[in-house]
PDB file of C-alpha atoms in Angstrom:
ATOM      1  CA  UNK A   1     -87.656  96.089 148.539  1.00 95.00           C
ATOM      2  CA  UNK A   2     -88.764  92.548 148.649  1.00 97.00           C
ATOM      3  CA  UNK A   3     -91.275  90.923 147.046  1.00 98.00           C
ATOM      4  CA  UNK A   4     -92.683  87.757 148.546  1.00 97.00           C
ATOM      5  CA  UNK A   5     -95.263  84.896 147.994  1.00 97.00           C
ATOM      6  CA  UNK A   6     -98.205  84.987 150.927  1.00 97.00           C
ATOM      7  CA  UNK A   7    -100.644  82.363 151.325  1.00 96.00           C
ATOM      8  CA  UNK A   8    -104.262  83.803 151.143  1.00 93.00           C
ATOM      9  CA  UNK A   9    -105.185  84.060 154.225  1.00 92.00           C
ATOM     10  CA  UNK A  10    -102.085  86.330 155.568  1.00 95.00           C
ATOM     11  CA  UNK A  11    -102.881  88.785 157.809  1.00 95.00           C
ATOM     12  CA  UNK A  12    -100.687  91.734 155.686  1.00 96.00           C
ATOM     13  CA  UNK A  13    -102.006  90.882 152.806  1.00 95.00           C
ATOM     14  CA  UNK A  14    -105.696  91.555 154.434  1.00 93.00           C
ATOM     15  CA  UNK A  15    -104.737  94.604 155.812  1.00 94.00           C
ATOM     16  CA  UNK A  16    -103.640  95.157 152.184  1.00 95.00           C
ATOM     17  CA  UNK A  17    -106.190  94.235 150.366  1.00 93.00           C
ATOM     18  CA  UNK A  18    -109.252  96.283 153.091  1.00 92.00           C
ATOM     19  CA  UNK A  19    -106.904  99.389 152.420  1.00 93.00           C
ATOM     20  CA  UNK A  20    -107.588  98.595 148.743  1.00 92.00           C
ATOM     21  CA  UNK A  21    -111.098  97.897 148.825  1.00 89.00           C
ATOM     22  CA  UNK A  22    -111.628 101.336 151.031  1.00 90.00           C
ATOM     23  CA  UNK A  23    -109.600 103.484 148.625  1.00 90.00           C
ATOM     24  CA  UNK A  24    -111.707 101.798 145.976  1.00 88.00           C
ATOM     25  CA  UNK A  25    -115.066 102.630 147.728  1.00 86.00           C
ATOM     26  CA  UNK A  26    -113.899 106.241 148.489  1.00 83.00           C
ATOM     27  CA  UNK A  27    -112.935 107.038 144.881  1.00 84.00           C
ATOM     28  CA  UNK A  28    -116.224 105.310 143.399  1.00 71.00           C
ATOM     29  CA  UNK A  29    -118.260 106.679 145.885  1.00 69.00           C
ATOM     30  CA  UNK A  30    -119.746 102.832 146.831  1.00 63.00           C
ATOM     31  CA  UNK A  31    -120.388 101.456 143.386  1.00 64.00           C
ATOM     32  CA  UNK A  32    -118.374  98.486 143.578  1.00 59.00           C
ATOM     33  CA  UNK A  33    -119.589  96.605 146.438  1.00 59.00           C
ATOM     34  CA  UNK A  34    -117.053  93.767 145.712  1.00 61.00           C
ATOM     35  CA  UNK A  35    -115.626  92.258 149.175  1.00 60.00           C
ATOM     36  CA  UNK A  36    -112.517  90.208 148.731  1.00 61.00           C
ATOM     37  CA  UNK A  37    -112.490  86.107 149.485  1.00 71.00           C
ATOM     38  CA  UNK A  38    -109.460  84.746 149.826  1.00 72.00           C
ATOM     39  CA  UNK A  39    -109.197  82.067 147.278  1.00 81.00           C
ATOM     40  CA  UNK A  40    -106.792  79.433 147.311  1.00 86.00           C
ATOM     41  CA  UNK A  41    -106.421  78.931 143.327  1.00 91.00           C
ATOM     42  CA  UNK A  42    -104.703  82.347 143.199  1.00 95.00           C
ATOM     43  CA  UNK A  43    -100.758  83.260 144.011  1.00 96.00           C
ATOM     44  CA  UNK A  44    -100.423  86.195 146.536  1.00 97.00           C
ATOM     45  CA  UNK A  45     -97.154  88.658 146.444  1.00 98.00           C
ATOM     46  CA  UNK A  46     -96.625  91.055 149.150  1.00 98.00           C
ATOM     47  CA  UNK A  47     -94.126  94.522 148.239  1.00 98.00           C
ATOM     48  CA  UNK A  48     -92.334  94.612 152.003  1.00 98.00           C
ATOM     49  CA  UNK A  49     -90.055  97.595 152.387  1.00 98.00           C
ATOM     50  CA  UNK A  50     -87.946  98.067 155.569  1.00 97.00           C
ATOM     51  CA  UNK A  51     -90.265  94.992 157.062  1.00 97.00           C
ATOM     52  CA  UNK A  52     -93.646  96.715 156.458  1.00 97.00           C
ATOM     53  CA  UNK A  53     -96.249  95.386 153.812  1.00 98.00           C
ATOM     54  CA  UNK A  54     -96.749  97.881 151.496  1.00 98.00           C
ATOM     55  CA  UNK A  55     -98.549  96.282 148.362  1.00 98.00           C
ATOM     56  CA  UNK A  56     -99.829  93.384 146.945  1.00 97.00           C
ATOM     57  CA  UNK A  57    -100.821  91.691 143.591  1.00 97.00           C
ATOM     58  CA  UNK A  58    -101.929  88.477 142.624  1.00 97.00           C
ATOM     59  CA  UNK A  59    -102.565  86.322 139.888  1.00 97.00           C
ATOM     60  CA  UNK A  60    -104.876  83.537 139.145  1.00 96.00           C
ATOM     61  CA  UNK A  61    -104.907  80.963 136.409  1.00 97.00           C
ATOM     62  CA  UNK A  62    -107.838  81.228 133.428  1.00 96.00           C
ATOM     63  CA  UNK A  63    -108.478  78.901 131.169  1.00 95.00           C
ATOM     64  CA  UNK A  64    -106.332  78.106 128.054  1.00 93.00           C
ATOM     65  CA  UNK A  65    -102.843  79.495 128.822  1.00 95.00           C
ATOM     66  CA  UNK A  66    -104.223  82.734 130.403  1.00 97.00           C
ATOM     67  CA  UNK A  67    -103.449  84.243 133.748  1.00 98.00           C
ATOM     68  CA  UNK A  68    -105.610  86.965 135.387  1.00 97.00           C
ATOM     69  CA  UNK A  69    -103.670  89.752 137.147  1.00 97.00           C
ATOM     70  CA  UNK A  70    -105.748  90.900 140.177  1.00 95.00           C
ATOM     71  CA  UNK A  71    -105.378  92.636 143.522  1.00 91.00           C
ATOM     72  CA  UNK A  72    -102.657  94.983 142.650  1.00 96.00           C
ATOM     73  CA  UNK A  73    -102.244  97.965 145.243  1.00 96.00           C
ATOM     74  CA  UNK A  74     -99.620  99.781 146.733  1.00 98.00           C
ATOM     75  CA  UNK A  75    -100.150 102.265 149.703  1.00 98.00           C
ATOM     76  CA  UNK A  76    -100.330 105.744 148.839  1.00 97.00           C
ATOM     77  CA  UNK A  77     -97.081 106.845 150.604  1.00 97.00           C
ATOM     78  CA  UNK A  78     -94.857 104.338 148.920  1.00 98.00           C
ATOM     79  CA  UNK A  79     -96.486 105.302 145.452  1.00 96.00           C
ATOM     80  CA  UNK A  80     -94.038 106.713 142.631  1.00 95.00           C
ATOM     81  CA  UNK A  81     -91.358 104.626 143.307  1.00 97.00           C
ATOM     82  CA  UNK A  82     -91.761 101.782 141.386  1.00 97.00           C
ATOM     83  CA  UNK A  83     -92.880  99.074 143.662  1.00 98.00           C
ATOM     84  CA  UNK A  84     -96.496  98.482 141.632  1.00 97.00           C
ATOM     85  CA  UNK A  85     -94.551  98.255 138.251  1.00 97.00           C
ATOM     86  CA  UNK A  86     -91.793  95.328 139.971  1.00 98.00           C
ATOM     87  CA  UNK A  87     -94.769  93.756 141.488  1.00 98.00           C
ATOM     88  CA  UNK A  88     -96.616  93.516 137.807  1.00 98.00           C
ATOM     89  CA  UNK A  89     -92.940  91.626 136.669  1.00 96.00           C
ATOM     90  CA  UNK A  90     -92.989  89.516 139.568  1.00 97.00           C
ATOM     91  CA  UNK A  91     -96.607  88.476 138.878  1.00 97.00           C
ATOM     92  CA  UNK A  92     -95.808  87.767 135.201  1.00 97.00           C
ATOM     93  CA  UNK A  93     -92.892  85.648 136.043  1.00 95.00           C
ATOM     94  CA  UNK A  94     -94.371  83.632 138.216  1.00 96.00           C
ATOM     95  CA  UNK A  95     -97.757  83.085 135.640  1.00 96.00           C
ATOM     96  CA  UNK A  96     -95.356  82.103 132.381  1.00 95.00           C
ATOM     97  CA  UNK A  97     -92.964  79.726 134.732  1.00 94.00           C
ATOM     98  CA  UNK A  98     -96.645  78.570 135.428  1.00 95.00           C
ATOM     99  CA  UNK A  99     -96.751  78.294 131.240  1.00 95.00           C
ATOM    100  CA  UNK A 100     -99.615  81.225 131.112  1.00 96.00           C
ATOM    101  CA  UNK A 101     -97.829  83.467 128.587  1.00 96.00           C
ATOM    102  CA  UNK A 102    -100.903  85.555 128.247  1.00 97.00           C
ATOM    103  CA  UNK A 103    -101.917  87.987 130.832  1.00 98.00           C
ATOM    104  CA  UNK A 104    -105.168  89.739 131.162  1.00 98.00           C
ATOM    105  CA  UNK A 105    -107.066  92.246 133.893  1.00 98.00           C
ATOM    106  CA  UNK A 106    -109.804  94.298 134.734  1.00 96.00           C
ATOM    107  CA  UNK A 107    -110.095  97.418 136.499  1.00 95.00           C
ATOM    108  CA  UNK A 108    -112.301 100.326 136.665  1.00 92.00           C
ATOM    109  CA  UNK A 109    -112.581 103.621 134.231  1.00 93.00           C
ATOM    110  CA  UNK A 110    -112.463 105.489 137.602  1.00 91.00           C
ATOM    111  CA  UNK A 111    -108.898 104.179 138.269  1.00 93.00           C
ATOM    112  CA  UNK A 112    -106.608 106.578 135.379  1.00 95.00           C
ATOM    113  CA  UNK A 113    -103.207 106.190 137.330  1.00 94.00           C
ATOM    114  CA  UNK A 114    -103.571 102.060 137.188  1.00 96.00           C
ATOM    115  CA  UNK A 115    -104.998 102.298 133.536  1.00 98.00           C
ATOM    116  CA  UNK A 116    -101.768 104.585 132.917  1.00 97.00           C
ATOM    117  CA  UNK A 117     -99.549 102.039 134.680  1.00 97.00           C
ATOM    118  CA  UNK A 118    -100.727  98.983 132.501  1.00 98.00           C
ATOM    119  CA  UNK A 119    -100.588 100.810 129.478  1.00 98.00           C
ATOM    120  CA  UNK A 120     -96.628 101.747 130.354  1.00 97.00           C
ATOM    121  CA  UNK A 121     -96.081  97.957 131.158  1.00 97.00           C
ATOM    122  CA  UNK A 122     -96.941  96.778 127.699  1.00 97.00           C
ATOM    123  CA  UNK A 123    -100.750  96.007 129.046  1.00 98.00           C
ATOM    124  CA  UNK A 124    -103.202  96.825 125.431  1.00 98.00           C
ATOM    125  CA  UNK A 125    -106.958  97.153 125.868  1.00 98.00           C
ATOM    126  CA  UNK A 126    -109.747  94.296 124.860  1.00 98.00           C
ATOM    127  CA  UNK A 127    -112.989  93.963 125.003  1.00 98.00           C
ATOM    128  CA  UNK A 128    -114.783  93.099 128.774  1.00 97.00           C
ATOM    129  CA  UNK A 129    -114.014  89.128 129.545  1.00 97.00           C
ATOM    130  CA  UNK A 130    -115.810  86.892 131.625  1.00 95.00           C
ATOM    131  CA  UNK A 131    -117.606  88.140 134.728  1.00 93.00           C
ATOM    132  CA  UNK A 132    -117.174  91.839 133.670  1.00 94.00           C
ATOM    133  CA  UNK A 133    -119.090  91.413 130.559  1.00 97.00           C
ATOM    134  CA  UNK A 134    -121.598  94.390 131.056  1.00 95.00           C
ATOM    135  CA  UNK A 135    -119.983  96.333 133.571  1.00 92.00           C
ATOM    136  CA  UNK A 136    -119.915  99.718 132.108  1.00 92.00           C
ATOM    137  CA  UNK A 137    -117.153 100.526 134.210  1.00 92.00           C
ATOM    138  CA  UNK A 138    -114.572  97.822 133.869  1.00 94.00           C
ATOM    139  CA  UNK A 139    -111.388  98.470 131.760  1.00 97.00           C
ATOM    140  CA  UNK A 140    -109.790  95.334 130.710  1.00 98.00           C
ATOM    141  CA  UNK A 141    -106.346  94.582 129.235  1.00 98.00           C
ATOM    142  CA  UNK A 142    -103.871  91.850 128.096  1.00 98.00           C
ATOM    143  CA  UNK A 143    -100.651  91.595 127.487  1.00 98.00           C
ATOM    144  CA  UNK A 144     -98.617  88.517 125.475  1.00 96.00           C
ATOM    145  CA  UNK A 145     -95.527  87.872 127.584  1.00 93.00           C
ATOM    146  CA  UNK A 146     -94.333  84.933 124.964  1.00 72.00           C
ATOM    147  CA  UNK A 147     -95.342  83.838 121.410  1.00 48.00           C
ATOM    148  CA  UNK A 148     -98.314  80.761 122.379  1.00 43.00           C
ATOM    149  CA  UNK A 149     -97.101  77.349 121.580  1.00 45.00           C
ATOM    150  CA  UNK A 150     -99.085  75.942 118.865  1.00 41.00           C
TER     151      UNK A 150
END
């Protein structure tokens, strides 16, 4: 597997990111009417395996020393091997070369195998954080990836 920086407006990464927004709608039965904007602030990684896109994940910087992880998906038949879990070190790599040693995210109650996954990869839950303040179904979550610099 290789994992690779895409600009925003890739056409993989789209195809990635309607699968994502689909599975989303299915689950959640239309609640999250969210549509995805490219946005050229954030950092894009693609999971390619045997020269097919097969997930993404993204980060974006918040203020303060704090990254937000967003966007992660990985298509259901390439699930359980370990590409979501590589893409969430690749994403923290690139934030703390970036110096954001703190990572945070959101994602929905709905969502137990991703709330599962961030739990396993050191991810601990916080209260709701900027625009999901009030959304009784986001679950957000930080992680420290290095002691702040005082």
């Amino acid at each position: 597997m290789l994992i690779e920086s895409r600009p925003p407006l890739d056409p993989e990464l789209a195809a990635l990111v309607t699968a994502q927004q689909r599975e989303i709608r299915d689950i959640d039965k239309g609640m999250n009417r969210a549509v995805f904007t490219p946005r050229d602030d954030a950092a894009y990684l693609v999971a390619v395996v045997n020269g097919r896109a097969v997930g993404c994940g993204a980060w974006q910087a918040l203020a303060g020393e704090v990254a937000e992880l967003k966007r992660m998906y990985v298509r259901p038949a390439f699930r359980g091997r370990g590409i979501a879990r590589q893409m969430i070190v690749a994403i923290e790599e690139e934030a703390l070369a970036a110096g954001r040693p703190v990572i945070r995210l959101e994602t929905g109650d709905y969502l137990p195998a991703a709330i599962a996954l961030y739990q396993s990869a050191g991810y601990h839950e916080i209260p709701a954080y900027g625009p999901y303040v009030g959304n009784p179904f986001s679950v957000c979550f930080e992680k420290r990836l290095a002691a702040l610099v005082q």
